[in-house]
Short mmCIF file of C-alpha atoms in Angstrom, two decimals:
data_model
loop_
_atom_site.label_atom_id
_atom_site.label_comp_id
_atom_site.label_asym_id
_atom_site.label_seq_id
_atom_site.Cartn_x
_atom_site.Cartn_y
_atom_site.Cartn_z
CA UNK A 70 216.18 151.78 62.68
CA UNK A 71 213.93 151.55 65.57
CA UNK A 72 210.83 149.50 66.04
CA UNK A 73 207.74 148.94 66.74
CA UNK A 74 207.83 145.44 69.67
CA UNK A 75 205.13 146.38 72.17
CA UNK A 76 203.02 144.18 70.83
CA UNK A 77 204.39 141.21 70.85
CA UNK A 78 203.74 140.47 74.59
CA UNK A 79 200.25 141.42 74.49
CA UNK A 80 199.69 138.35 71.20
CA UNK A 81 199.64 135.43 73.24
CA UNK A 82 197.55 137.36 75.86
CA UNK A 83 195.28 138.34 73.60
CA UNK A 84 194.94 134.30 72.04
CA UNK A 85 194.96 132.70 75.79
CA UNK A 86 191.84 135.15 76.74
CA UNK A 87 189.54 134.17 72.76
CA UNK A 88 190.42 130.71 73.68
CA UNK A 89 189.17 130.56 77.55
CA UNK A 90 186.00 132.46 76.27
CA UNK A 91 185.46 130.26 73.04
CA UNK A 92 185.48 127.10 76.52
CA UNK A 93 183.46 128.74 78.75
CA UNK A 94 180.85 128.76 75.49
CA UNK A 95 181.31 125.19 73.92
CA UNK A 96 180.70 124.15 78.20
CA UNK A 97 178.01 126.23 78.33
CA UNK A 98 176.83 124.66 75.38
CA UNK A 99 177.46 121.57 76.96
CA UNK A 100 175.89 121.82 80.08
CA UNK A 101 172.81 123.55 78.43
CA UNK A 102 172.06 120.21 76.04
CA UNK A 103 172.63 117.54 78.68
CA UNK A 104 170.12 119.32 80.76
CA UNK A 105 168.05 119.82 77.96
CA UNK A 106 166.54 116.35 78.14
CA UNK A 107 164.69 116.20 81.27
CA UNK A 108 162.35 119.42 79.94
CA UNK A 109 161.59 117.55 77.06
CA UNK A 110 160.85 114.46 77.88
CA UNK A 111 158.53 115.92 80.49
CA UNK A 112 156.81 118.17 77.78
CA UNK A 113 156.80 115.18 75.27
CA UNK A 114 155.15 112.94 78.14
CA UNK A 115 152.69 115.75 78.86
CA UNK A 116 152.17 116.40 75.32
CA UNK A 117 151.03 112.88 74.08
CA UNK A 118 149.26 112.40 77.75
CA UNK A 119 146.80 115.73 77.13
CA UNK A 120 145.80 113.42 73.64
CA UNK A 121 144.82 110.46 74.94
CA UNK A 122 142.67 112.26 78.11
CA UNK A 123 141.13 114.58 75.65
CA UNK A 124 140.18 111.17 73.79
CA UNK A 125 139.41 108.77 76.23
CA UNK A 126 137.19 111.41 77.73
CA UNK A 127 135.51 111.99 74.14
CA UNK A 128 135.00 108.37 73.56
CA UNK A 129 133.00 108.13 76.71
CA UNK A 130 129.70 108.81 74.96
CA UNK A 131 130.06 106.82 72.45
CA UNK A 132 128.65 102.80 71.78
CA UNK A 133 129.33 100.03 74.75
CA UNK A 134 129.60 96.77 74.10
CA UNK A 135 127.92 94.44 76.78
CA UNK A 136 130.16 91.94 78.25
CA UNK A 137 127.15 89.12 78.71
CA UNK A 138 126.74 88.76 75.27
CA UNK A 139 128.74 87.06 73.30
CA UNK A 140 128.13 88.70 70.20
CA UNK A 141 127.73 92.15 71.07
CA UNK A 142 129.31 94.52 68.32
CA UNK A 143 132.61 96.32 69.34
CA UNK A 144 132.38 99.56 71.90
CA UNK A 145 133.45 102.64 70.60
CA UNK A 146 136.95 102.39 69.98
CA UNK A 147 139.80 104.64 69.93
CA UNK A 148 144.25 103.97 69.41
CA UNK A 149 146.79 106.18 71.07
CA UNK A 150 150.39 105.91 69.45
CA UNK A 151 153.44 106.69 72.19
CA UNK A 152 156.65 107.40 72.26
CA UNK A 153 158.07 106.96 75.65
CA UNK A 154 161.47 108.32 76.26
CA UNK A 155 164.39 106.03 77.60
CA UNK A 156 164.05 107.73 81.27
CA UNK A 157 159.98 106.56 81.25
CA UNK A 158 159.58 104.39 84.85
CA UNK A 159 156.17 104.07 84.25
CA UNK A 160 153.31 104.83 82.39
CA UNK A 161 150.31 103.64 84.54
CA UNK A 162 146.57 103.87 83.23
CA UNK A 163 143.51 103.78 85.82
CA UNK A 164 145.61 103.84 88.77
CA UNK A 165 148.78 104.61 90.96
CA UNK A 166 151.18 101.59 90.90
CA UNK A 167 153.30 103.03 93.54
CA UNK A 168 151.26 104.53 95.78
CA UNK A 169 154.02 103.75 98.36
CA UNK A 170 156.94 105.35 96.42
CA UNK A 171 158.81 102.29 97.12
CA UNK A 172 159.83 101.76 93.47
CA UNK A 173 157.52 98.11 93.52
CA UNK A 174 154.86 98.68 90.66
CA UNK A 175 153.06 95.24 92.28
CA UNK A 176 153.11 95.37 95.96
CA UNK A 177 150.40 97.99 97.25
CA UNK A 178 148.94 96.28 100.43
CA UNK A 179 146.52 94.36 99.95
CA UNK A 180 143.03 96.91 101.64
CA UNK A 181 144.70 99.78 100.37
CA UNK A 182 142.18 102.39 98.86
CA UNK A 183 143.21 103.07 95.51
CA UNK A 184 141.99 105.17 92.39
CA UNK A 185 139.43 103.79 90.57
CA UNK A 186 140.21 104.20 86.96
CA UNK A 187 139.89 107.84 86.36
CA UNK A 188 143.75 108.45 86.47
CA UNK A 189 146.93 108.46 84.36
CA UNK A 190 150.36 108.37 86.20
CA UNK A 191 153.91 108.63 85.09
CA UNK A 192 156.98 108.86 86.85
CA UNK A 193 160.14 110.12 84.92
CA UNK A 194 163.73 109.24 85.87
CA UNK A 195 165.18 111.74 88.65
CA UNK A 196 161.40 113.38 88.58
CA UNK A 197 158.87 113.30 91.10
CA UNK A 198 155.59 111.08 90.01
CA UNK A 199 152.56 112.94 87.36
CA UNK A 200 149.03 112.71 87.80
CA UNK A 201 146.08 113.42 84.95
CA UNK A 202 143.08 113.31 86.25
CA UNK A 203 140.30 112.20 83.70
CA UNK A 204 136.46 112.85 84.36
CA UNK A 205 135.04 110.94 87.37
CA UNK A 206 132.48 108.68 85.91
CA UNK A 207 136.06 107.37 83.62
CA UNK A 208 136.74 103.47 84.52
CA UNK A 209 140.10 102.39 82.62
CA UNK A 210 140.96 98.73 82.95
CA UNK A 211 143.00 96.28 81.76
CA UNK A 212 141.56 94.03 79.65
CA UNK A 213 143.05 90.31 78.75
CA UNK A 214 141.89 88.83 75.16
CA UNK A 215 139.62 85.07 76.21
CA UNK A 216 138.48 83.18 72.98
CA UNK A 217 138.42 86.05 70.52
CA UNK A 218 136.84 88.69 72.93
CA UNK A 219 138.82 90.98 74.79
CA UNK A 220 137.23 91.27 78.74
CA UNK A 221 138.11 92.91 81.72
CA UNK A 222 141.31 91.06 83.17
CA UNK A 223 140.85 90.92 87.17
CA UNK A 224 143.32 88.72 89.72
CA UNK A 225 141.56 88.02 93.07
CA UNK A 226 138.71 89.15 92.37
CA UNK A 227 140.66 93.08 91.48
CA UNK A 228 140.14 95.09 88.69
CA UNK A 229 143.86 95.74 86.71
CA UNK A 230 145.67 98.75 85.49
CA UNK A 231 147.31 98.74 82.29
CA UNK A 232 151.06 99.73 83.06
CA UNK A 233 153.51 100.28 80.56
CA UNK A 234 157.38 100.83 81.17
CA UNK A 235 159.26 101.77 78.07
CA UNK A 236 159.71 102.00 74.73
CA UNK A 237 157.19 103.20 71.40
CA UNK A 238 153.78 101.36 72.46
CA UNK A 239 150.39 101.26 70.75
CA UNK A 240 147.37 101.38 72.99
CA UNK A 241 143.66 100.54 72.31
CA UNK A 242 141.17 101.41 74.14
CA UNK A 243 137.57 100.15 73.92
CA UNK A 244 134.32 101.07 75.11
CA UNK A 245 132.76 98.96 77.42
CA UNK A 246 129.70 97.78 79.96
CA UNK A 247 129.41 95.15 82.59
CA UNK A 248 126.84 94.70 84.96
CA UNK A 249 125.55 98.52 85.65
CA UNK A 250 129.21 100.46 84.73
CA UNK A 251 131.24 101.50 81.97
CA UNK A 252 134.77 100.41 81.45
CA UNK A 253 137.43 102.07 78.94
CA UNK A 254 138.85 98.42 78.26
CA UNK A 255 142.62 98.22 77.36
CA UNK A 256 143.49 95.50 74.19
CA UNK A 257 146.13 94.94 75.94
CA UNK A 258 147.54 93.20 79.23
CA UNK A 259 150.40 94.08 81.10
CA UNK A 260 152.98 91.53 83.19
CA UNK A 261 151.57 93.01 86.39
CA UNK A 262 149.35 92.85 88.98
CA UNK A 263 148.87 95.87 89.91
CA UNK A 264 144.57 96.37 91.39
CA UNK A 265 142.33 98.68 91.60
CA UNK A 266 140.33 98.26 95.28
CA UNK A 267 137.02 97.80 95.06
CA UNK A 268 136.29 99.63 98.00
CA UNK A 269 137.41 102.93 95.86
CA UNK A 270 133.81 104.06 95.48
CA UNK A 271 134.06 106.75 93.30
CA UNK A 272 131.76 108.71 95.67
CA UNK A 273 129.20 108.85 98.65
CA UNK A 274 126.40 105.66 98.47
CA UNK A 275 122.72 107.71 97.81
CA UNK A 276 120.67 105.54 96.68
CA UNK A 277 119.64 101.26 96.23
CA UNK A 278 119.93 99.73 92.50
CA UNK A 279 117.18 97.14 92.77
CA UNK A 280 116.97 94.30 89.81
CA UNK A 281 114.85 90.62 89.53
CA UNK A 282 116.27 87.94 87.80
CA UNK A 283 114.81 85.97 85.86
CA UNK A 284 112.30 89.65 85.01
CA UNK A 285 109.68 86.91 84.86
CA UNK A 286 109.37 83.44 85.73
CA UNK A 287 105.75 81.75 86.28
CA UNK A 288 103.97 81.82 89.45
CA UNK A 289 103.60 78.38 90.65
CA UNK A 290 105.28 79.23 95.09
CA UNK A 291 108.43 77.18 93.36
CA UNK A 292 109.91 78.85 90.78
CA UNK A 293 111.91 81.22 92.40
CA UNK A 294 114.11 84.68 90.85
CA UNK A 295 117.00 86.45 92.82
CA UNK A 296 116.14 90.35 93.63
CA UNK A 297 119.75 91.82 94.07
CA UNK A 298 120.72 95.05 95.56
CA UNK A 299 123.74 97.14 94.27
CA UNK A 300 124.60 100.70 96.98
CA UNK A 301 124.48 103.61 94.18
CA UNK A 302 126.10 107.33 94.90
CA UNK A 303 124.64 110.10 92.88
CA UNK A 304 126.13 109.40 89.48
CA UNK A 305 124.71 106.00 89.63
CA UNK A 306 127.93 104.04 89.93
CA UNK A 307 128.40 101.20 92.14
CA UNK A 308 129.40 101.83 95.40
CA UNK A 309 131.37 99.47 97.95
CA UNK A 310 130.92 99.97 101.46
CA UNK A 311 129.52 96.95 103.71
CA UNK A 312 127.09 96.98 106.64
CA UNK A 313 124.52 98.87 105.62
CA UNK A 314 121.00 97.68 106.26
CA UNK A 315 118.39 97.48 103.64
CA UNK A 316 114.65 96.54 104.18
CA UNK A 317 112.47 94.96 100.74
CA UNK A 318 109.28 94.33 99.99
CA UNK A 319 107.15 92.95 97.20
CA UNK A 320 103.94 94.19 95.83
CA UNK A 321 103.54 90.53 94.76
CA UNK A 322 105.17 87.22 95.64
CA UNK A 323 106.82 85.85 99.18
CA UNK A 324 110.56 87.04 99.45
CA UNK A 325 113.31 84.92 101.60
CA UNK A 326 113.91 87.69 103.80
CA UNK A 327 113.26 90.87 104.44
CA UNK A 328 116.49 92.63 105.81
CA UNK A 329 119.65 92.77 104.41
CA UNK A 330 122.80 93.91 104.81
CA UNK A 331 125.58 94.77 101.93
CA UNK A 332 128.70 93.24 102.00
CA UNK A 333 132.29 94.27 100.98
CA UNK A 334 130.90 95.03 97.14
CA UNK A 335 127.91 97.46 98.58
CA UNK A 336 124.96 94.43 97.56
CA UNK A 337 122.88 91.29 98.84
CA UNK A 338 120.17 89.45 97.23
CA UNK A 339 117.19 87.66 98.36
CA UNK A 340 114.90 84.85 96.62
CA UNK A 341 110.68 85.64 95.42
CA UNK A 342 108.18 83.34 94.51
CA UNK A 343 104.62 84.52 93.83
CA UNK A 344 101.81 82.33 93.52
CA UNK A 345 100.02 85.54 92.24
CA UNK A 346 99.92 86.67 88.54
CA UNK A 347 101.22 89.92 86.91
CA UNK A 348 103.46 92.93 87.65
CA UNK A 349 105.49 92.43 90.59
CA UNK A 350 107.59 95.70 92.12
CA UNK A 351 110.31 95.14 94.65
CA UNK A 352 110.88 98.40 97.24
CA UNK A 353 114.68 98.80 98.72
CA UNK A 354 114.78 100.85 101.94
CA UNK A 355 117.41 102.26 103.90
CA UNK A 356 117.74 104.98 106.01
CA UNK A 357 119.69 108.20 104.18
CA UNK A 358 119.21 106.41 101.24
CA UNK A 359 116.84 107.56 97.96
CA UNK A 360 114.58 103.75 97.62
CA UNK A 361 115.31 101.50 94.44
CA UNK A 362 112.65 99.34 92.99
CA UNK A 363 112.70 96.91 90.32
CA UNK A 364 109.76 94.79 88.23
CA UNK A 365 109.79 91.31 87.92
CA UNK A 366 106.59 89.54 85.78
CA UNK A 367 104.85 86.99 87.23
CA UNK A 368 103.35 84.44 84.35
CA UNK A 369 101.32 81.37 84.19
CA UNK A 370 102.73 77.79 85.49
CA UNK A 371 103.14 76.30 81.97
CA UNK A 372 100.24 73.26 81.58
CA UNK A 373 101.55 70.38 79.44
CA UNK A 374 99.62 67.13 79.37
CA UNK A 375 101.37 64.44 77.54
CA UNK A 376 99.09 61.90 74.83
CA UNK A 377 102.36 60.06 73.20
CA UNK A 378 99.23 58.41 71.29
CA UNK A 379 98.09 57.99 67.35
CA UNK A 380 95.17 59.12 66.22
CA UNK A 381 94.36 56.66 63.32
CA UNK A 382 90.68 57.95 62.43
CA UNK A 383 88.02 60.52 62.47
CA UNK A 384 85.51 60.32 64.98
CA UNK A 385 82.95 60.99 61.94
CA UNK A 386 83.37 57.33 61.93
CA UNK A 387 84.51 56.15 65.22
CA UNK A 388 82.89 57.80 67.77
CA UNK A 389 86.16 57.22 70.11
CA UNK A 390 88.76 58.40 68.01
CA UNK A 391 89.41 61.36 70.10
CA UNK A 392 92.01 62.07 72.11
CA UNK A 393 90.42 63.40 76.00
CA UNK A 394 92.04 64.97 79.01
CA UNK A 395 90.65 66.79 82.15
CA UNK A 396 93.17 69.76 83.69
CA UNK A 397 92.34 72.16 86.29
CA UNK A 398 94.05 75.82 86.33
CA UNK A 399 94.39 78.44 88.88
CA UNK A 400 94.61 81.65 87.52
CA UNK A 401 92.10 83.11 85.12
CA UNK A 402 94.36 83.95 82.58
CA UNK A 403 95.44 83.87 78.83
CA UNK A 404 97.43 80.73 77.61
CA UNK A 405 99.39 79.71 74.03
CA UNK A 406 98.62 76.56 73.11
CA UNK A 407 100.84 74.68 71.03
CA UNK A 408 100.85 70.26 69.76
CA UNK A 409 103.76 68.84 69.38
CA UNK A 410 103.49 65.16 67.00
CA UNK A 411 103.86 63.99 63.29
CA UNK A 412 101.60 62.94 60.74
CA UNK A 413 101.69 60.41 57.97
CA UNK A 414 100.65 61.69 54.26
CA UNK A 415 97.88 60.01 51.64
CA UNK A 416 96.47 60.52 48.93
CA UNK A 417 93.85 59.52 45.84
CA UNK A 418 95.38 58.96 42.28
CA UNK A 419 96.48 62.85 40.61
CA UNK A 420 95.55 64.83 43.67
CA UNK A 421 98.07 66.68 45.59
CA UNK A 422 99.44 65.66 48.68
CA UNK A 423 98.16 65.85 52.44
CA UNK A 424 98.93 65.61 55.59
CA UNK A 425 96.79 64.55 58.64
CA UNK A 426 94.27 67.93 59.99
CA UNK A 427 94.43 68.59 64.14
CA UNK A 428 91.51 69.80 65.86
CA UNK A 429 92.05 70.95 69.47
CA UNK A 430 88.77 71.87 71.51
CA UNK A 431 88.57 73.22 74.70
CA UNK A 432 85.42 72.74 77.11
CA UNK A 433 83.29 71.64 73.28
CA UNK A 434 84.54 74.92 71.17
CA UNK A 435 86.62 74.51 68.81
CA UNK A 436 90.07 76.45 69.10
CA UNK A 437 91.50 75.82 65.61
CA UNK A 438 92.18 72.94 62.81
CA UNK A 439 95.69 73.20 61.52
CA UNK A 440 97.45 70.05 59.18
CA UNK A 441 100.33 69.09 60.41
CA UNK A 442 103.03 68.85 57.44
CA UNK A 443 105.64 66.22 59.00
CA UNK A 444 106.89 63.18 59.39
CA UNK A 445 108.98 64.00 62.19
CA UNK A 446 108.56 65.69 65.33
CA UNK A 447 107.44 69.57 65.17
CA UNK A 448 105.61 71.97 67.25
CA UNK A 449 102.56 73.56 65.84
CA UNK A 450 101.11 76.82 67.57
CA UNK A 451 97.09 76.57 67.79
CA UNK A 452 96.92 80.21 68.97
CA UNK A 453 95.44 81.86 72.62
CA UNK A 454 92.94 81.68 75.08
CA UNK A 455 91.33 83.14 78.10
CA UNK A 456 90.49 80.04 80.83
CA UNK A 457 88.68 81.48 83.80
CA UNK A 458 90.42 79.05 87.17
CA UNK A 459 88.97 75.84 87.24
CA UNK A 460 88.45 72.18 86.03
CA UNK A 461 89.11 72.25 81.78
CA UNK A 462 88.55 69.62 79.05
CA UNK A 463 90.70 69.16 76.28
CA UNK A 464 90.04 67.49 73.23
CA UNK A 465 92.52 66.50 69.88
CA UNK A 466 91.15 65.04 67.49
CA UNK A 467 92.21 64.17 63.60
CA UNK A 468 89.52 65.19 60.84
CA UNK A 469 90.79 64.19 57.35
CA UNK A 470 91.14 60.35 58.02
CA UNK A 471 91.87 58.54 54.72
CA UNK A 472 92.78 54.82 54.58
CA UNK A 473 93.17 52.54 51.82
CA UNK A 474 95.56 50.13 51.83
CA UNK A 475 96.60 51.26 47.59
CA UNK A 476 96.82 54.89 47.77
CA UNK A 477 98.65 55.32 52.20
CA UNK A 478 97.06 55.84 55.29
CA UNK A 479 96.22 58.86 56.63
CA UNK A 480 97.06 58.79 60.91
CA UNK A 481 98.45 61.16 63.83
CA UNK A 482 100.60 61.64 66.06
CA UNK A 483 100.07 63.75 69.08
CA UNK A 484 103.18 63.58 71.78
CA UNK A 485 101.07 66.18 73.62
CA UNK A 486 99.75 70.18 74.24
CA UNK A 487 101.18 72.21 76.09
CA UNK A 488 99.51 75.73 77.38
CA UNK A 489 101.90 78.31 78.35
#
């Protein structure tokens, strides 16, 4: 009986080939899965940060909270929920936290010019750092919560970036305004000091910004205001450039100096006084830059005439029952008149109470007659008057004296009369 045993030797060989092929497939699959992590992490970060970039750029057109006003409403605000992979070394909003590439995030050498808040950086372990550029007008800053308000955080006078180092995080940004610049402020404080250098100009010097604080003060040759000049670029952003010479003039008043040199922040200030009323225009000029101007109102110096006396009768019964004062003013101007004092009330039986009525005269002309309806200190406005420079006479009287022991005594106490 004949048998075909030829295939007996070939079956194990086929089996081995099949097993080898399966092993190769499994190995390739394992290698592929192992190497899938890095590109997946990068894609995840790019997708999330693309949404953050769009959101931050869109919020720039909204309302910005003024950090100098403790009662200002919250600015335009947006929150971003981020899933950060385990391979993430850092995610930084505003600046490169490791510009010298030594792996230490808070050792940036002082004075090194860094980014100006218009960038997002991230780095995955095993990869190079990645940059996402934002619009130039964006200035991201780290915030800190101070007495219930988010304010810009600084260390040694330097604004800080926001740095995240792993885990799923929610980051909130608010649009705020601070001394001429709009910032995108984080409602989050990290544990790193990663600074944004003030010498990062964001642009070249283009013009001069002039401001006077306060923008209105008395023209008494004593009270002064501070004139501040700031270098700005073509978009109005502050430029931090030291050593620029700026010449100053004012259409009214006297400047403490007429030339200044900008400091490291690109700014400088002088003092201004005036003995002349009216609107003053301060002009700043520097070679190669557009001029800057600022306005200030020089107002009449307040005049306060003190009496601290009672008026106990009216002039129709007592010609001496009038408070009289002489005064002089230096300018032709309009004043608002306010009397400060209090009164007593009295009345006939079955008649309503009546307080003392005060009358103010200037140079024999009655300004007004007003009832002083308070037994404690009160300011009573008597209206406005236009006066010429020179000498004037002020008279204060009570026109409705009443004094009966049973029914009461009506009197007027005049503490002062103020011209403002």
